Amino acid sequence: MRMNEYQKEIVFDLLSSIKERSPFYREKFKDIDTSAIRTQEDFEKLPFTDKADLREAYPLGLAAVPERGIVRIHSSSGTTGTPVVIPYTKK
């Protein structure tokens, strides 16, 4: 699926922000210059975030905002293992 120009603008702007704000993505993208990602092809070369990553980030390691900015938390352990916790903000 191809991103349209509006989607690209949003996603590419978020990449540098998330790297600055989230310890998880700071580490995951430590060797990646997110400002150099300008095409969908560049974006598609980024490493995936998989369920093991989500579990390792337990409980709020994925958060890119202070805890006071989290308004909802979704948690699911699936059938086994450490729960996967996804924090949400108002937006």
GROMACS .gro file of N, CA and C in nm:
model
  273
    1MET      N    1   0.084  -0.117   0.000
    1MET     CA    2   0.000   0.000   0.000
    1MET      C    3   0.090   0.125   0.000
    2ARG      N    4   0.059   0.216  -0.083
    2ARG     CA    5   0.137   0.339  -0.094
    2ARG      C    6   0.078   0.447  -0.003
    3MET      N    7   0.167   0.521   0.061
    3MET     CA    8   0.122   0.635   0.141
    3MET      C    9   0.100   0.753   0.049
    4ASN      N   10  -0.004   0.830   0.078
    4ASN     CA   11  -0.021   0.953   0.001
    4ASN      C   12   0.069   1.062   0.062
    5GLU      N   13   0.077   1.176   0.000
    5GLU     CA   14   0.169   1.282   0.045
    5GLU      C   15   0.137   1.330   0.186
    6TYR      N   16   0.009   1.341   0.219
    6TYR     CA   17  -0.031   1.383   0.353
    6TYR      C   18   0.017   1.281   0.457
    7GLN      N   19  -0.003   1.153   0.431
    7GLN     CA   20   0.041   1.049   0.523
    7GLN      C   21   0.192   1.050   0.541
    8LYS      N   22   0.265   1.067   0.431
    8LYS     CA   23   0.411   1.073   0.439
    8LYS      C   24   0.456   1.187   0.528
    9GLU      N   25   0.398   1.303   0.509
    9GLU     CA   26   0.436   1.419   0.589
    9GLU      C   27   0.416   1.391   0.738
   10ILE      N   28   0.302   1.336   0.774
   10ILE     CA   29   0.272   1.305   0.914
   10ILE      C   30   0.369   1.201   0.969
   11VAL      N   31   0.387   1.092   0.897
   11VAL     CA   32   0.472   0.983   0.943
   11VAL      C   33   0.617   1.028   0.956
   12PHE      N   34   0.669   1.098   0.857
   12PHE     CA   35   0.808   1.139   0.861
   12PHE      C   36   0.833   1.240   0.973
   13ASP      N   37   0.738   1.328   0.999
   13ASP     CA   38   0.751   1.421   1.111
   13ASP      C   39   0.750   1.347   1.244
   14LEU      N   40   0.668   1.244   1.254
   14LEU     CA   41   0.660   1.168   1.379
   14LEU      C   42   0.786   1.087   1.408
   15LEU      N   43   0.857   1.045   1.305
   15LEU     CA   44   0.974   0.961   1.325
   15LEU      C   45   1.080   1.029   1.412
   16SER      N   46   1.113   1.152   1.384
   16SER     CA   47   1.216   1.218   1.465
   16SER      C   48   1.162   1.247   1.604
   17SER      N   49   1.036   1.282   1.614
   17SER     CA   50   0.974   1.310   1.743
   17SER      C   51   0.973   1.186   1.832
   18ILE      N   52   0.936   1.074   1.775
   18ILE     CA   53   0.927   0.952   1.856
   18ILE      C   54   1.066   0.907   1.900
   19LYS      N   55   1.165   0.929   1.816
   19LYS     CA   56   1.301   0.892   1.855
   19LYS      C   57   1.349   0.978   1.972
   20GLU      N   58   1.311   1.103   1.973
   20GLU     CA   59   1.348   1.192   2.084
   20GLU      C   60   1.273   1.160   2.211
   21ARG      N   61   1.147   1.123   2.200
   21ARG     CA   62   1.059   1.110   2.317
   21ARG      C   63   1.052   0.971   2.378
   22SER      N   64   1.072   0.868   2.300
   22SER     CA   65   1.054   0.731   2.348
   22SER      C   66   1.188   0.661   2.368
   23PRO      N   67   1.220   0.621   2.491
   23PRO     CA   68   1.344   0.546   2.513
   23PRO      C   69   1.351   0.419   2.428
   24PHE      N   70   1.237   0.355   2.409
   24PHE     CA   71   1.232   0.233   2.329
   24PHE      C   72   1.277   0.261   2.185
   25TYR      N   73   1.216   0.363   2.122
   25TYR     CA   74   1.251   0.393   1.983
   25TYR      C   75   1.386   0.463   1.971
   26ARG      N   76   1.429   0.533   2.074
   26ARG     CA   77   1.563   0.591   2.073
   26ARG      C   78   1.666   0.479   2.057
   27GLU      N   79   1.645   0.371   2.130
   27GLU     CA   80   1.736   0.257   2.121
   27GLU      C   81   1.717   0.182   1.989
   28LYS      N   82   1.594   0.157   1.949
   28LYS     CA   83   1.567   0.082   1.826
   28LYS      C   84   1.620   0.154   1.702
   29PHE      N   85   1.612   0.287   1.702
   29PHE     CA   86   1.656   0.367   1.587
   29PHE      C   87   1.792   0.434   1.610
   30LYS      N   88   1.871   0.386   1.707
   30LYS     CA   89   1.995   0.454   1.744
   30LYS      C   90   2.092   0.472   1.628
   31ASP      N   91   2.094   0.382   1.534
   31ASP     CA   92   2.186   0.391   1.420
   31ASP      C   93   2.118   0.443   1.294
   32ILE      N   94   1.999   0.500   1.310
   32ILE     CA   95   1.922   0.547   1.195
   32ILE      C   96   1.904   0.698   1.204
   33ASP      N   97   1.938   0.767   1.097
   33ASP     CA   98   1.915   0.910   1.088
   33ASP      C   99   1.773   0.930   1.036
   34THR      N  100   1.679   0.952   1.128
   34THR     CA  101   1.539   0.962   1.088
   34THR      C  102   1.511   1.083   0.999
   35SER      N  103   1.595   1.185   1.007
   35SER     CA  104   1.574   1.301   0.920
   35SER      C  105   1.607   1.270   0.774
   36ALA      N  106   1.678   1.161   0.750
   36ALA     CA  107   1.713   1.122   0.614
   36ALA      C  108   1.604   1.036   0.548
   37ILE      N  109   1.501   1.003   0.623
   37ILE     CA  110   1.392   0.922   0.568
   37ILE      C  111   1.294   1.017   0.498
   38ARG      N  112   1.293   1.011   0.366
   38ARG     CA  113   1.212   1.104   0.287
   38ARG      C  114   1.124   1.036   0.184
   39THR      N  115   1.138   0.905   0.168
   39THR     CA  116   1.056   0.834   0.069
   39THR      C  117   0.991   0.713   0.135
   40GLN      N  118   0.891   0.660   0.071
   40GLN     CA  119   0.828   0.540   0.124
   40GLN      C  120   0.928   0.426   0.127
   41GLU      N  121   1.015   0.420   0.029
   41GLU     CA  122   1.116   0.314   0.024
   41GLU      C  123   1.209   0.323   0.145
   42ASP      N  124   1.248   0.446   0.183
   42ASP     CA  125   1.329   0.465   0.304
   42ASP      C  126   1.253   0.414   0.426
   43PHE      N  127   1.127   0.451   0.434
   43PHE     CA  128   1.042   0.413   0.546
   43PHE      C  129   1.032   0.261   0.557
   44GLU      N  130   1.019   0.194   0.444
   44GLU     CA  131   1.002   0.049   0.444
   44GLU      C  132   1.127  -0.025   0.488
   45LYS      N  133   1.241   0.042   0.495
   45LYS     CA  134   1.366  -0.020   0.542
   45LYS      C  135   1.380  -0.015   0.694
   46LEU      N  136   1.292   0.058   0.762
   46LEU     CA  137   1.298   0.066   0.907
   46LEU      C  138   1.270  -0.071   0.969
   47PRO      N  139   1.332  -0.099   1.084
   47PRO     CA  140   1.305  -0.228   1.149
   47PRO      C  141   1.162  -0.235   1.202
   48PHE      N  142   1.104  -0.353   1.191
   48PHE     CA  143   0.970  -0.375   1.243
   48PHE      C  144   0.972  -0.373   1.396
   49THR      N  145   0.859  -0.338   1.454
   49THR     CA  146   0.836  -0.357   1.596
   49THR      C  147   0.746  -0.478   1.607
   50ASP      N  148   0.794  -0.582   1.676
   50ASP     CA  149   0.715  -0.705   1.685
   50ASP      C  150   0.665  -0.729   1.827
   51LYS      N  151   0.594  -0.836   1.847
   51LYS     CA  152   0.534  -0.862   1.977
   51LYS      C  153   0.641  -0.878   2.086
   52ALA      N  154   0.753  -0.937   2.053
   52ALA     CA  155   0.861  -0.952   2.151
   52ALA      C  156   0.909  -0.813   2.197
   53ASP      N  157   0.919  -0.718   2.103
   53ASP     CA  158   0.957  -0.581   2.139
   53ASP      C  159   0.855  -0.521   2.234
   54LEU      N  160   0.728  -0.543   2.205
   54LEU     CA  161   0.621  -0.488   2.289
   54LEU      C  162   0.629  -0.546   2.430
   55ARG      N  163   0.657  -0.674   2.440
   55ARG     CA  164   0.668  -0.737   2.572
   55ARG      C  165   0.791  -0.687   2.648
   56GLU      N  166   0.901  -0.668   2.577
   56GLU     CA  167   1.023  -0.619   2.642
   56GLU      C  168   1.006  -0.477   2.694
   57ALA      N  169   0.916  -0.403   2.636
   57ALA     CA  170   0.893  -0.264   2.676
   57ALA      C  171   0.797  -0.253   2.793
   58TYR      N  172   0.753  -0.366   2.849
   58TYR     CA  173   0.657  -0.367   2.960
   58TYR      C  174   0.713  -0.290   3.079
   59PRO      N  175   0.636  -0.207   3.149
   59PRO     CA  176   0.496  -0.179   3.124
   59PRO      C  177   0.474  -0.059   3.031
   60LEU      N  178   0.550   0.049   3.047
   60LEU     CA  179   0.523   0.169   2.967
   60LEU      C  180   0.644   0.214   2.886
   61GLY      N  181   0.726   0.119   2.846
   61GLY     CA  182   0.847   0.153   2.771
   61GLY      C  183   0.822   0.208   2.633
   62LEU      N  184   0.703   0.189   2.579
   62LEU     CA  185   0.671   0.245   2.448
   62LEU      C  186   0.622   0.389   2.456
   63ALA      N  187   0.592   0.435   2.575
   63ALA     CA  188   0.535   0.569   2.590
   63ALA      C  189   0.631   0.674   2.539
   64ALA      N  190   0.576   0.768   2.464
   64ALA     CA  191   0.655   0.880   2.411
   64ALA      C  192   0.608   1.012   2.472
   65VAL      N  193   0.530   1.001   2.577
   65VAL     CA  194   0.480   1.117   2.651
   65VAL      C  195   0.497   1.087   2.800
   66PRO      N  196   0.500   1.190   2.885
   66PRO     CA  197   0.502   1.165   3.029
   66PRO      C  198   0.376   1.090   3.072
   67GLU      N  199   0.384   1.017   3.182
   67GLU     CA  200   0.269   0.938   3.227
   67GLU      C  201   0.143   1.021   3.244
   68ARG      N  202   0.155   1.148   3.283
   68ARG     CA  203   0.036   1.232   3.301
   68ARG      C  204  -0.038   1.254   3.169
   69GLY      N  205   0.029   1.231   3.055
   69GLY     CA  206  -0.034   1.247   2.924
   69GLY      C  207  -0.106   1.122   2.876
   70ILE      N  208  -0.092   1.013   2.950
   70ILE     CA  209  -0.157   0.887   2.913
   70ILE      C  210  -0.298   0.886   2.973
   71VAL      N  211  -0.397   0.866   2.888
   71VAL     CA  212  -0.536   0.867   2.935
   71VAL      C  213  -0.601   0.728   2.932
   72ARG      N  214  -0.538   0.635   2.863
   72ARG     CA  215  -0.595   0.501   2.854
   72ARG      C  216  -0.483   0.403   2.832
   73ILE      N  217  -0.499   0.284   2.888
   73ILE     CA  218  -0.400   0.179   2.869
   73ILE      C  219  -0.473   0.053   2.826
   74HIS      N  220  -0.425  -0.006   2.718
   74HIS     CA  221  -0.478  -0.134   2.673
   74HIS      C  222  -0.374  -0.239   2.708
   75SER      N  223  -0.417  -0.347   2.769
   75SER     CA  224  -0.325  -0.453   2.808
   75SER      C  225  -0.382  -0.587   2.767
   76SER      N  226  -0.296  -0.670   2.710
   76SER     CA  227  -0.338  -0.803   2.670
   76SER      C  228  -0.217  -0.895   2.677
   77SER      N  229  -0.232  -1.009   2.741
   77SER     CA  230  -0.122  -1.104   2.748
   77SER      C  231  -0.128  -1.207   2.638
   78GLY      N  232  -0.236  -1.207   2.564
   78GLY     CA  233  -0.251  -1.313   2.464
   78GLY      C  234  -0.270  -1.444   2.538
   79THR      N  235  -0.210  -1.550   2.490
   79THR     CA  236  -0.227  -1.679   2.555
   79THR      C  237  -0.116  -1.710   2.654
   80THR      N  238   0.001  -1.648   2.635
   80THR     CA  239   0.113  -1.674   2.726
   80THR      C  240   0.200  -1.549   2.736
   81GLY      N  241   0.285  -1.550   2.834
   81GLY     CA  242   0.390  -1.449   2.840
   81GLY      C  243   0.353  -1.320   2.911
   82THR      N  244   0.447  -1.229   2.904
   82THR     CA  245   0.432  -1.097   2.964
   82THR      C  246   0.324  -1.019   2.890
   83PRO      N  247   0.241  -0.946   2.962
   83PRO     CA  248   0.138  -0.867   2.895
   83PRO      C  249   0.198  -0.763   2.801
   84VAL      N  250   0.126  -0.734   2.696
   84VAL     CA  251   0.160  -0.624   2.605
   84VAL      C  252   0.076  -0.506   2.650
   85VAL      N  253   0.142  -0.395   2.679
   85VAL     CA  254   0.073  -0.276   2.727
   85VAL      C  255   0.090  -0.165   2.624
   86ILE      N  256  -0.021  -0.110   2.578
   86ILE     CA  257  -0.019  -0.001   2.482
   86ILE      C  258  -0.082   0.122   2.546
   87PRO      N  259  -0.003   0.227   2.569
   87PRO     CA  260  -0.059   0.350   2.626
   87PRO      C  261  -0.116   0.440   2.516
   88TYR      N  262  -0.225   0.509   2.548
   88TYR     CA  263  -0.289   0.602   2.454
   88TYR      C  264  -0.295   0.741   2.515
   89THR      N  265  -0.284   0.842   2.431
   89THR     CA  266  -0.303   0.979   2.475
   89THR      C  267  -0.442   1.025   2.430
   90LYS      N  268  -0.478   1.146   2.468
   90LYS     CA  269  -0.608   1.198   2.430
   90LYS      C  270  -0.622   1.207   2.278
   91LYS      N  271  -0.514   1.239   2.208
   91LYS     CA  272  -0.519   1.251   2.063
   91LYS      C  273  -0.481   1.121   1.997
   0.00000   0.00000   0.00000
